[in-house]
PDB file of C-alpha atoms in Angstrom:
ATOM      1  CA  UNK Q  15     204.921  59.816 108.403  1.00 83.00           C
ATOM      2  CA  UNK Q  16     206.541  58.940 111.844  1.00 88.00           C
ATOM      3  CA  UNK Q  17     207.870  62.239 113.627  1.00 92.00           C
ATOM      4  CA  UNK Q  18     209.899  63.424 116.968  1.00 95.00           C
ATOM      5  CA  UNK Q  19     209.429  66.822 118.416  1.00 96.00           C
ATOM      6  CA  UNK Q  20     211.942  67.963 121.109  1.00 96.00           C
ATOM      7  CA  UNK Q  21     212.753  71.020 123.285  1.00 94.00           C
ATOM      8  CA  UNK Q  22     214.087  73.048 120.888  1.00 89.00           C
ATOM      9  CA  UNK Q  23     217.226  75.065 120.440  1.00 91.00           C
ATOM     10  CA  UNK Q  24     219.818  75.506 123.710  1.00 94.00           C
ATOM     11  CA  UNK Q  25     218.901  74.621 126.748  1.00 96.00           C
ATOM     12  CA  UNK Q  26     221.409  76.376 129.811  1.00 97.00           C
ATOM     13  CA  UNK Q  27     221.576  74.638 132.746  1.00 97.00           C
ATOM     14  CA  UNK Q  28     224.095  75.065 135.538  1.00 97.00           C
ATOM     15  CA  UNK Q  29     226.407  72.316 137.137  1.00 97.00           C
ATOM     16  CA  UNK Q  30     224.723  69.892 139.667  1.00 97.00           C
ATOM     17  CA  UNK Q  31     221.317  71.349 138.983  1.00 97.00           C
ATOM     18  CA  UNK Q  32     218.535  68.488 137.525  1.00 97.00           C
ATOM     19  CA  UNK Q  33     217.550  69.008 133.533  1.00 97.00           C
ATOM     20  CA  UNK Q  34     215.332  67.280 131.617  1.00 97.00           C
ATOM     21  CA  UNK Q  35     214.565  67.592 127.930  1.00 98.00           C
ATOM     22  CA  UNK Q  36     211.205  67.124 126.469  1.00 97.00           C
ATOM     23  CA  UNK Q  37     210.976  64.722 123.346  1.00 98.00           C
ATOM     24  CA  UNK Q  38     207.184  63.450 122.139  1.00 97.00           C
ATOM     25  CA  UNK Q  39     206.641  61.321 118.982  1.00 96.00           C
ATOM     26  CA  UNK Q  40     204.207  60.225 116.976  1.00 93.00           C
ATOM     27  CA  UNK Q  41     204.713  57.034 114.626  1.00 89.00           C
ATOM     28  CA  UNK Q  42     201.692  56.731 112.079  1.00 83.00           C
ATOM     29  CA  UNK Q  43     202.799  52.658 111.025  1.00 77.00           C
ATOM     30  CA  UNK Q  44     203.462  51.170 114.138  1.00 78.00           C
ATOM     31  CA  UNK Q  45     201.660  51.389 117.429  1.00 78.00           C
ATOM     32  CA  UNK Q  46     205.038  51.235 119.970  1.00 84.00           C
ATOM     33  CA  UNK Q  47     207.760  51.893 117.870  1.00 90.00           C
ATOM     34  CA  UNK Q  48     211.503  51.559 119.727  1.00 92.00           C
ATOM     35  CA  UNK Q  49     212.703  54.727 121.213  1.00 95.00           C
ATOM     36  CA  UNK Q  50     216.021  56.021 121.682  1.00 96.00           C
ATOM     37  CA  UNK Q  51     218.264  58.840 123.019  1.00 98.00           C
ATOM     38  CA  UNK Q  52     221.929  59.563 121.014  1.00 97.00           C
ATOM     39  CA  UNK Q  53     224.363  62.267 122.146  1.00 97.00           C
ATOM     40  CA  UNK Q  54     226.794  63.916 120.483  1.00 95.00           C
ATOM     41  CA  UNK Q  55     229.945  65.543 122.263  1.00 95.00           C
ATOM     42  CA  UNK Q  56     232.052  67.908 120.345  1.00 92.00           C
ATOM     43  CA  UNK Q  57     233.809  66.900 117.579  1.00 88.00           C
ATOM     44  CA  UNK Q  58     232.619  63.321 117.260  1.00 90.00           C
ATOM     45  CA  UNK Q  59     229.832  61.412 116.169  1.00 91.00           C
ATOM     46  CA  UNK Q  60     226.646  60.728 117.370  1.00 93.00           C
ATOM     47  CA  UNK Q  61     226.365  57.806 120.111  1.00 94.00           C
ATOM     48  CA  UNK Q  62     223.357  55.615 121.275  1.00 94.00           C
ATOM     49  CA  UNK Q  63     222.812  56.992 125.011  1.00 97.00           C
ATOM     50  CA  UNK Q  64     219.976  54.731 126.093  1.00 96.00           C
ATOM     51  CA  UNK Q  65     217.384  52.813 124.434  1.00 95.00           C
ATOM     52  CA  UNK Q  66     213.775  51.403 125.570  1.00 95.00           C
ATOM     53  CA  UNK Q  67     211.470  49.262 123.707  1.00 92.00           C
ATOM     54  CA  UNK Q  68     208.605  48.129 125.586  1.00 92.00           C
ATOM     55  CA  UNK Q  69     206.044  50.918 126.313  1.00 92.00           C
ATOM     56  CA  UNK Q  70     206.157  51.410 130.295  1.00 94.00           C
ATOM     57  CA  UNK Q  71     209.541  50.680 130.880  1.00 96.00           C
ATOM     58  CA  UNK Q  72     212.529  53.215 131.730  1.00 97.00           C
ATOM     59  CA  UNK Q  73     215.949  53.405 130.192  1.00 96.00           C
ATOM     60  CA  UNK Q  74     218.840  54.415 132.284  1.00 97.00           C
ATOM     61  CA  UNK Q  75     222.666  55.039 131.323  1.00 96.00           C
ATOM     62  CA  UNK Q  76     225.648  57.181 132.502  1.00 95.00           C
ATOM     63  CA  UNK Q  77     223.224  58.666 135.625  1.00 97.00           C
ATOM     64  CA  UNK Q  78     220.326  59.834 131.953  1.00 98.00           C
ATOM     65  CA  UNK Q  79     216.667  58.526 132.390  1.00 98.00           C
ATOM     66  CA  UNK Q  80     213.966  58.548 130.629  1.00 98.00           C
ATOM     67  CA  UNK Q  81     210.517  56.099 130.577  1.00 97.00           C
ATOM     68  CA  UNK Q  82     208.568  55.676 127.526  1.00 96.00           C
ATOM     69  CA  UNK Q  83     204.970  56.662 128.043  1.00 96.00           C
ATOM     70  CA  UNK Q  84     202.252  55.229 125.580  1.00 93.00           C
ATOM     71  CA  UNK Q  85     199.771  57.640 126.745  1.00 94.00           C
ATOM     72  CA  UNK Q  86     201.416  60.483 126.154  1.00 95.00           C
ATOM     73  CA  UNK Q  87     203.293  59.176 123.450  1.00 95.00           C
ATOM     74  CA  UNK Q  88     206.894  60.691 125.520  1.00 97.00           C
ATOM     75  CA  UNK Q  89     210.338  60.053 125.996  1.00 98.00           C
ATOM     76  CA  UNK Q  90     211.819  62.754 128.085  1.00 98.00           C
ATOM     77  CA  UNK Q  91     215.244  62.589 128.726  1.00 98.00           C
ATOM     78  CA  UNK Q  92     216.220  63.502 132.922  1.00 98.00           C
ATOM     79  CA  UNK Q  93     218.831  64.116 134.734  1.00 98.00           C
ATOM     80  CA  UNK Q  94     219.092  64.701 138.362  1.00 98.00           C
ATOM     81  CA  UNK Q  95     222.814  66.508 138.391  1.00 97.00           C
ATOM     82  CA  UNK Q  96     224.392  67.395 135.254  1.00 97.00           C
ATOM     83  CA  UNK Q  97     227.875  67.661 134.647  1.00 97.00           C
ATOM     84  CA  UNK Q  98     229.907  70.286 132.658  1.00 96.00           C
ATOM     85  CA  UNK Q  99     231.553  66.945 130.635  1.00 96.00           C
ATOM     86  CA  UNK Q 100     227.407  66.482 129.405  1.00 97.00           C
ATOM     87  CA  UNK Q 101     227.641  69.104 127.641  1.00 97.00           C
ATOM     88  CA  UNK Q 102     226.589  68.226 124.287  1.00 97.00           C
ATOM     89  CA  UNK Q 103     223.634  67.805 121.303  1.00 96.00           C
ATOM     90  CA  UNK Q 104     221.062  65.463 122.170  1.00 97.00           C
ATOM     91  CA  UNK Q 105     218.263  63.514 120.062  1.00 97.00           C
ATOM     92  CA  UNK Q 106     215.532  62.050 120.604  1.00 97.00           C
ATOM     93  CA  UNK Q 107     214.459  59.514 117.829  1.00 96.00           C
ATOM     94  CA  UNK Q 108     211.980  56.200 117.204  1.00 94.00           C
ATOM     95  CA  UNK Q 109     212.450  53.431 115.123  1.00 91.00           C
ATOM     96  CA  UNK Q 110     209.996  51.525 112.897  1.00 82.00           C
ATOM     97  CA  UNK Q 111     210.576  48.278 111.182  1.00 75.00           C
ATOM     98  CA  UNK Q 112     210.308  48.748 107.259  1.00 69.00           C
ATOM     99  CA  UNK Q 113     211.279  46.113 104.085  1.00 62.00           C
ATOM    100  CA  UNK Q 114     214.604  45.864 104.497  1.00 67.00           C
ATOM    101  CA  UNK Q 115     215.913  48.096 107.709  1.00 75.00           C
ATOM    102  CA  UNK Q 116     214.711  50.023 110.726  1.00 80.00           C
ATOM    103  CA  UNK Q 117     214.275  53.386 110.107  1.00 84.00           C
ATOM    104  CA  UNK Q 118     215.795  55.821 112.509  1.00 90.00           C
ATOM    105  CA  UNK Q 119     213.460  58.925 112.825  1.00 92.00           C
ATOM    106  CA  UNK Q 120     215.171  61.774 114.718  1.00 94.00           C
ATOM    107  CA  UNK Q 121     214.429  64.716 116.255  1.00 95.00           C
ATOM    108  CA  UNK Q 122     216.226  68.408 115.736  1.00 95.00           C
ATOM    109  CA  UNK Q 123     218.399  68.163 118.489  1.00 95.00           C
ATOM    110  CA  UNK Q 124     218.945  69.478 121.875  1.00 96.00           C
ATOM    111  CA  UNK Q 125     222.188  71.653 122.919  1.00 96.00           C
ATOM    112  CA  UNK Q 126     222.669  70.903 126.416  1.00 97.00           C
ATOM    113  CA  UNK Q 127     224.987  73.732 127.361  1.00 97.00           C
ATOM    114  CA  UNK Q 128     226.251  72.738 131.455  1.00 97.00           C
ATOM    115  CA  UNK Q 129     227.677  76.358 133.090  1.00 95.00           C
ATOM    116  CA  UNK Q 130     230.276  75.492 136.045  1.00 92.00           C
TER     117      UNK Q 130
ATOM    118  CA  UNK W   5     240.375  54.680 118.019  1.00 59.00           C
ATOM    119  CA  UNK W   6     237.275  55.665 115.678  1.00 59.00           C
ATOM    120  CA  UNK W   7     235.647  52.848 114.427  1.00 91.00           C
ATOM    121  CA  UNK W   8     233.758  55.208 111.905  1.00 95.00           C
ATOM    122  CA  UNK W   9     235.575  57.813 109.620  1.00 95.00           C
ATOM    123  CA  UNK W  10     234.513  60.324 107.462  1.00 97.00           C
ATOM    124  CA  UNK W  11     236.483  62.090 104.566  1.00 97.00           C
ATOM    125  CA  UNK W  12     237.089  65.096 104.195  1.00 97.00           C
ATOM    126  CA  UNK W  13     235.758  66.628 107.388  1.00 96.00           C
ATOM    127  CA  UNK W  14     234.824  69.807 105.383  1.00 97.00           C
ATOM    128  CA  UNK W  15     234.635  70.628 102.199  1.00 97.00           C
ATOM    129  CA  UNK W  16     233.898  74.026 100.194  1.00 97.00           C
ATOM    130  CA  UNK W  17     232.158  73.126  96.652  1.00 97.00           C
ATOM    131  CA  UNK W  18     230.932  74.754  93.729  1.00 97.00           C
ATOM    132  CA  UNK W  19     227.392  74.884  92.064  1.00 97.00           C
ATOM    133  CA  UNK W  20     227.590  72.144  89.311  1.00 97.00           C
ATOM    134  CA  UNK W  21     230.833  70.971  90.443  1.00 97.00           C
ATOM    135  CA  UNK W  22     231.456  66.713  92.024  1.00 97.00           C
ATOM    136  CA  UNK W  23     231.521  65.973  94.936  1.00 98.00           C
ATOM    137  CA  UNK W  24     232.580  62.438  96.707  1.00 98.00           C
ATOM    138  CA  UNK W  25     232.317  61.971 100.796  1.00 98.00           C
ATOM    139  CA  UNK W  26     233.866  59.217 101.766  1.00 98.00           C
ATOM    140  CA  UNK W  27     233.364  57.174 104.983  1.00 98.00           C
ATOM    141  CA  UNK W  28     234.962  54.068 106.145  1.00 98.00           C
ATOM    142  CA  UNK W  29     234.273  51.461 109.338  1.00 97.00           C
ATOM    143  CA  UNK W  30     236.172  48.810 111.368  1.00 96.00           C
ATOM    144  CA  UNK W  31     233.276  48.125 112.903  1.00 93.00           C
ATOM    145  CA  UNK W  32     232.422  44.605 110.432  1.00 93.00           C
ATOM    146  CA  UNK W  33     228.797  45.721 110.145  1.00 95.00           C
ATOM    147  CA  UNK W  34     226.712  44.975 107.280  1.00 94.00           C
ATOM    148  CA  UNK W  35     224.165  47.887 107.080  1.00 95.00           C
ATOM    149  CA  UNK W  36     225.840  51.738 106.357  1.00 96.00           C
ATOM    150  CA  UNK W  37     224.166  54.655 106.073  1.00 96.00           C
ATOM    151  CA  UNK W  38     224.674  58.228 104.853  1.00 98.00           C
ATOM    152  CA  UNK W  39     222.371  61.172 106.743  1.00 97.00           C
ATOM    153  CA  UNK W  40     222.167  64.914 106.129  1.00 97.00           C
ATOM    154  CA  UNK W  41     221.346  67.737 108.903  1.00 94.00           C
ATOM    155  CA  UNK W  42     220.446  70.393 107.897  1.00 92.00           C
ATOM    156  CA  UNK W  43     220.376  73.186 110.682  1.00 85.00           C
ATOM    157  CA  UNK W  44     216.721  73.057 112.459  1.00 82.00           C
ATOM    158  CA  UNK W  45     216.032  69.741 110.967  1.00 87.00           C
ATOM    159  CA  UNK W  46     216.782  66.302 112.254  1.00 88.00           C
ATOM    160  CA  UNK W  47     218.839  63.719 110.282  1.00 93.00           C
ATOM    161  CA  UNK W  48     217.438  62.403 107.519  1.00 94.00           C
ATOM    162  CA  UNK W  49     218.279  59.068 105.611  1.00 94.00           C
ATOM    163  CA  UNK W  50     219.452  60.080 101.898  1.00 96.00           C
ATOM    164  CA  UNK W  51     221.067  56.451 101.137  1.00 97.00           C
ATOM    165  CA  UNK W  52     221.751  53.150 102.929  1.00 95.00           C
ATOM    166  CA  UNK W  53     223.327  49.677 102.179  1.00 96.00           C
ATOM    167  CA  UNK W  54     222.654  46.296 103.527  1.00 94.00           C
ATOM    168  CA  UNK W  55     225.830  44.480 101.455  1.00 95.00           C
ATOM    169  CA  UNK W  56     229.176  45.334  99.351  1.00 95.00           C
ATOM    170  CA  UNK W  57     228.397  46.078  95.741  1.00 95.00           C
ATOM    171  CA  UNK W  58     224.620  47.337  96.678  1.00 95.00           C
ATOM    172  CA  UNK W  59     223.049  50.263  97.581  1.00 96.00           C
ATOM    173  CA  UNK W  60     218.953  51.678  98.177  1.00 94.00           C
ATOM    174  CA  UNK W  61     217.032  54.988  98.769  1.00 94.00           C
ATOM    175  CA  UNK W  62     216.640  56.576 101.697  1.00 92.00           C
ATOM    176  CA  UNK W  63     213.986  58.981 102.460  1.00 91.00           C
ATOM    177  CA  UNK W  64     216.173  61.637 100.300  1.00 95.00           C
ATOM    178  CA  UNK W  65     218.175  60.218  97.216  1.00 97.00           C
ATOM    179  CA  UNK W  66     217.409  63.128  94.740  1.00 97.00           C
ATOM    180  CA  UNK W  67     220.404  64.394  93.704  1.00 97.00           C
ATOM    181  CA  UNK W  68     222.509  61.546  95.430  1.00 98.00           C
ATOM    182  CA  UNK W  69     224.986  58.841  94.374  1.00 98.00           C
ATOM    183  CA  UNK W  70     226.376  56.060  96.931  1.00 98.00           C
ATOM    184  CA  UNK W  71     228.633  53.376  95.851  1.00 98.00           C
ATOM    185  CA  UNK W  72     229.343  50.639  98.566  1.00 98.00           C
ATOM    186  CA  UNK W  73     232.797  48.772  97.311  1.00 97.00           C
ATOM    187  CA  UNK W  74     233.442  46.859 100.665  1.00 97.00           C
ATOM    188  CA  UNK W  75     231.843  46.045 103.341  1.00 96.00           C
ATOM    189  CA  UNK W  76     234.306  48.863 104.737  1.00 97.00           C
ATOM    190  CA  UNK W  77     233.896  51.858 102.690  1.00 98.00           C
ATOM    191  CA  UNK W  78     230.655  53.762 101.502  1.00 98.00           C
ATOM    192  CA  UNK W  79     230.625  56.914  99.608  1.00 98.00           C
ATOM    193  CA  UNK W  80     227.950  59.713  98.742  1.00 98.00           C
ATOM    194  CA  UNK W  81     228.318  61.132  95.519  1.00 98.00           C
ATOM    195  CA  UNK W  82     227.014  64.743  94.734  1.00 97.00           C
ATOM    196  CA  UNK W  83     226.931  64.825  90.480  1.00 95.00           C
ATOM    197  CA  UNK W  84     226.001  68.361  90.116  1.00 97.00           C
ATOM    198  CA  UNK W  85     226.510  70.165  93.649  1.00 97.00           C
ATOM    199  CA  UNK W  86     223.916  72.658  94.132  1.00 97.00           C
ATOM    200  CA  UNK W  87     223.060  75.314  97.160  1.00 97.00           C
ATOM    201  CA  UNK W  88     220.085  73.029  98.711  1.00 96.00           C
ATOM    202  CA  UNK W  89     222.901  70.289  99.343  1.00 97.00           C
ATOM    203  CA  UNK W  90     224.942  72.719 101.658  1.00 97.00           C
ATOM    204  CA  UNK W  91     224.913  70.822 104.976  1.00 97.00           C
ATOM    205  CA  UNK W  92     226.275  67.954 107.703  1.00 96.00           C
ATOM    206  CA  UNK W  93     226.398  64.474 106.139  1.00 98.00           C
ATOM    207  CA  UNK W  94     226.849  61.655 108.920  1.00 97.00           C
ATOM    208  CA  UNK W  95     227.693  58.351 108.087  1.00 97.00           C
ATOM    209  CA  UNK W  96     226.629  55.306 109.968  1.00 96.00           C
ATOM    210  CA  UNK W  97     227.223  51.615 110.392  1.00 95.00           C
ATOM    211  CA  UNK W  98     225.083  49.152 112.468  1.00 93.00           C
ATOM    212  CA  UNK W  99     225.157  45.228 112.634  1.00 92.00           C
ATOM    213  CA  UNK W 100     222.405  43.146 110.670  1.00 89.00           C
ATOM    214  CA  UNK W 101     221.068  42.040 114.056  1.00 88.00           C
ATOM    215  CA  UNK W 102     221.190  45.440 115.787  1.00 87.00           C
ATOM    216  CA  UNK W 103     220.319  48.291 113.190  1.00 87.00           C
ATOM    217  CA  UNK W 104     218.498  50.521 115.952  1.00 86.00           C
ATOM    218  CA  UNK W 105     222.275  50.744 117.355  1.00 89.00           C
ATOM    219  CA  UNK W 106     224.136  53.145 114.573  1.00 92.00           C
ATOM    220  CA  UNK W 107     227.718  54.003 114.797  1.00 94.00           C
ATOM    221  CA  UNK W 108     228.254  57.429 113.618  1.00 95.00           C
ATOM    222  CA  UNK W 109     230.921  59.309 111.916  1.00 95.00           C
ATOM    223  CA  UNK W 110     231.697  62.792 113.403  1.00 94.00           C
ATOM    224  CA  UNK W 111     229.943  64.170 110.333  1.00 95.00           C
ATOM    225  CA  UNK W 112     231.025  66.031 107.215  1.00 97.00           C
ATOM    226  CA  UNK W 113     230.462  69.791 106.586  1.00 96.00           C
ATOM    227  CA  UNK W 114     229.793  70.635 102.984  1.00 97.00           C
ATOM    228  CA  UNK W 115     229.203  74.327 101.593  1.00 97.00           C
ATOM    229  CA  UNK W 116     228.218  75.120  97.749  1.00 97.00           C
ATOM    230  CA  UNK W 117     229.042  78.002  96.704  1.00 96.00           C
TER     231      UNK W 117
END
């Protein structure tokens, strides 16, 4: 079946400093599958961060980037200066069309822990 | 103001015992889903509905009820809690035309006892 595999656990980074967060996938019934990045800040749900669905392209939102490589099969999420408010869990995940829905396939989750 | 809730926000259950969680959106979206973390494990789909009155399987149903009433409300039902069903349930919402977008809850923590 379809899979995500991200950095794992916490990842400590200090205010203004860059971060990125590695997320690779591998989707075994569809050859580009949509790929996605949702955060989720304390005490709420999860939220759709950025999105990208053609293969080569880069997805950008609230100063987050991340390009989806086909060759590598990647989706790392960067940052050039984090913010303590970033703070947060993030997942990587893919989507493939099946009979009836899209099926959200997500990864373990990041903690993204910003120090001032 | 949260356009998806989830009730209660944590519950303490025992082995054998029911268990309802309820979730409700003001979103108007037709598709709702219901997702359990477990810690080191991504979500994972354990029910979803595309329209009031009808539910299907996720990638998890064993051990899982979900009734969808409205288009509002969607609940997970737990017959016979056991131990393996202590975790976070999420519940979603996305529109028909936009399911990649899902609206979560702020999630549901559940121990059996």
């Amino acid at each position: 079946g379809d899979s995500v595999t991200q950095t794992e656990g916490q990842v400590t980074v200090s205010e203004s400093k860059s971060l990125i967060i590695n997320c690779t996938y591998s989707a075994t019934s569809i050859a580009y599958p949509n790929l996605f990045w949702y955060v989720r800040y304390p005490g709420e749900g999860l939220q759709l961060l950025l999105k990208v669905i053609t293969a080569g392209q880069k997805g950008s939102s609230r100063g987050f980037e991340a390009t989806y490589n086909k060759e590598t099969t990647s989706f790392h999420l960067q940052k050039a200066s984090v913010q303590e408010s970033d703070s947060a869990v993030y997942y990587c995940a893919l989507s493939d069309r099946r009979s009836g829905y899209n099926k959200l396939t997500f990864g373990k989750g990041t903690v993204l822990l910003v120090s001032p | 103001e949260a356009a998806v809730t989830q009730s209660p926000r944590s519950k303490v259950a025992v082995t054998g015992g029911k268990v309802t969680l309820s979730c409700h959106q003001t979103n108007n979206h037709d598709y709702m889903y219901w997702y359990r973390q477990d810690t080191g494990h991504g979500l994972r789909l354990i029910h979803y509905s595309y329209v009031a009155d009808s539910t299907e399987k996720g990638d998890i149903p064993d051990g899982y009820k979900a009734s969808r009433p409205s288009q509002e409300n969607f609940s997970l039902i737990l017959e016979l809690a056991s131990l393996s069903q202590t975790a976070v349930y999420f519940c979603a919402s996305s529109d028909r035309e936009d399911q990649d977008t899902q609206y979560f809850g702020p999630g549901t923590r559940l121990l059996v006892l």
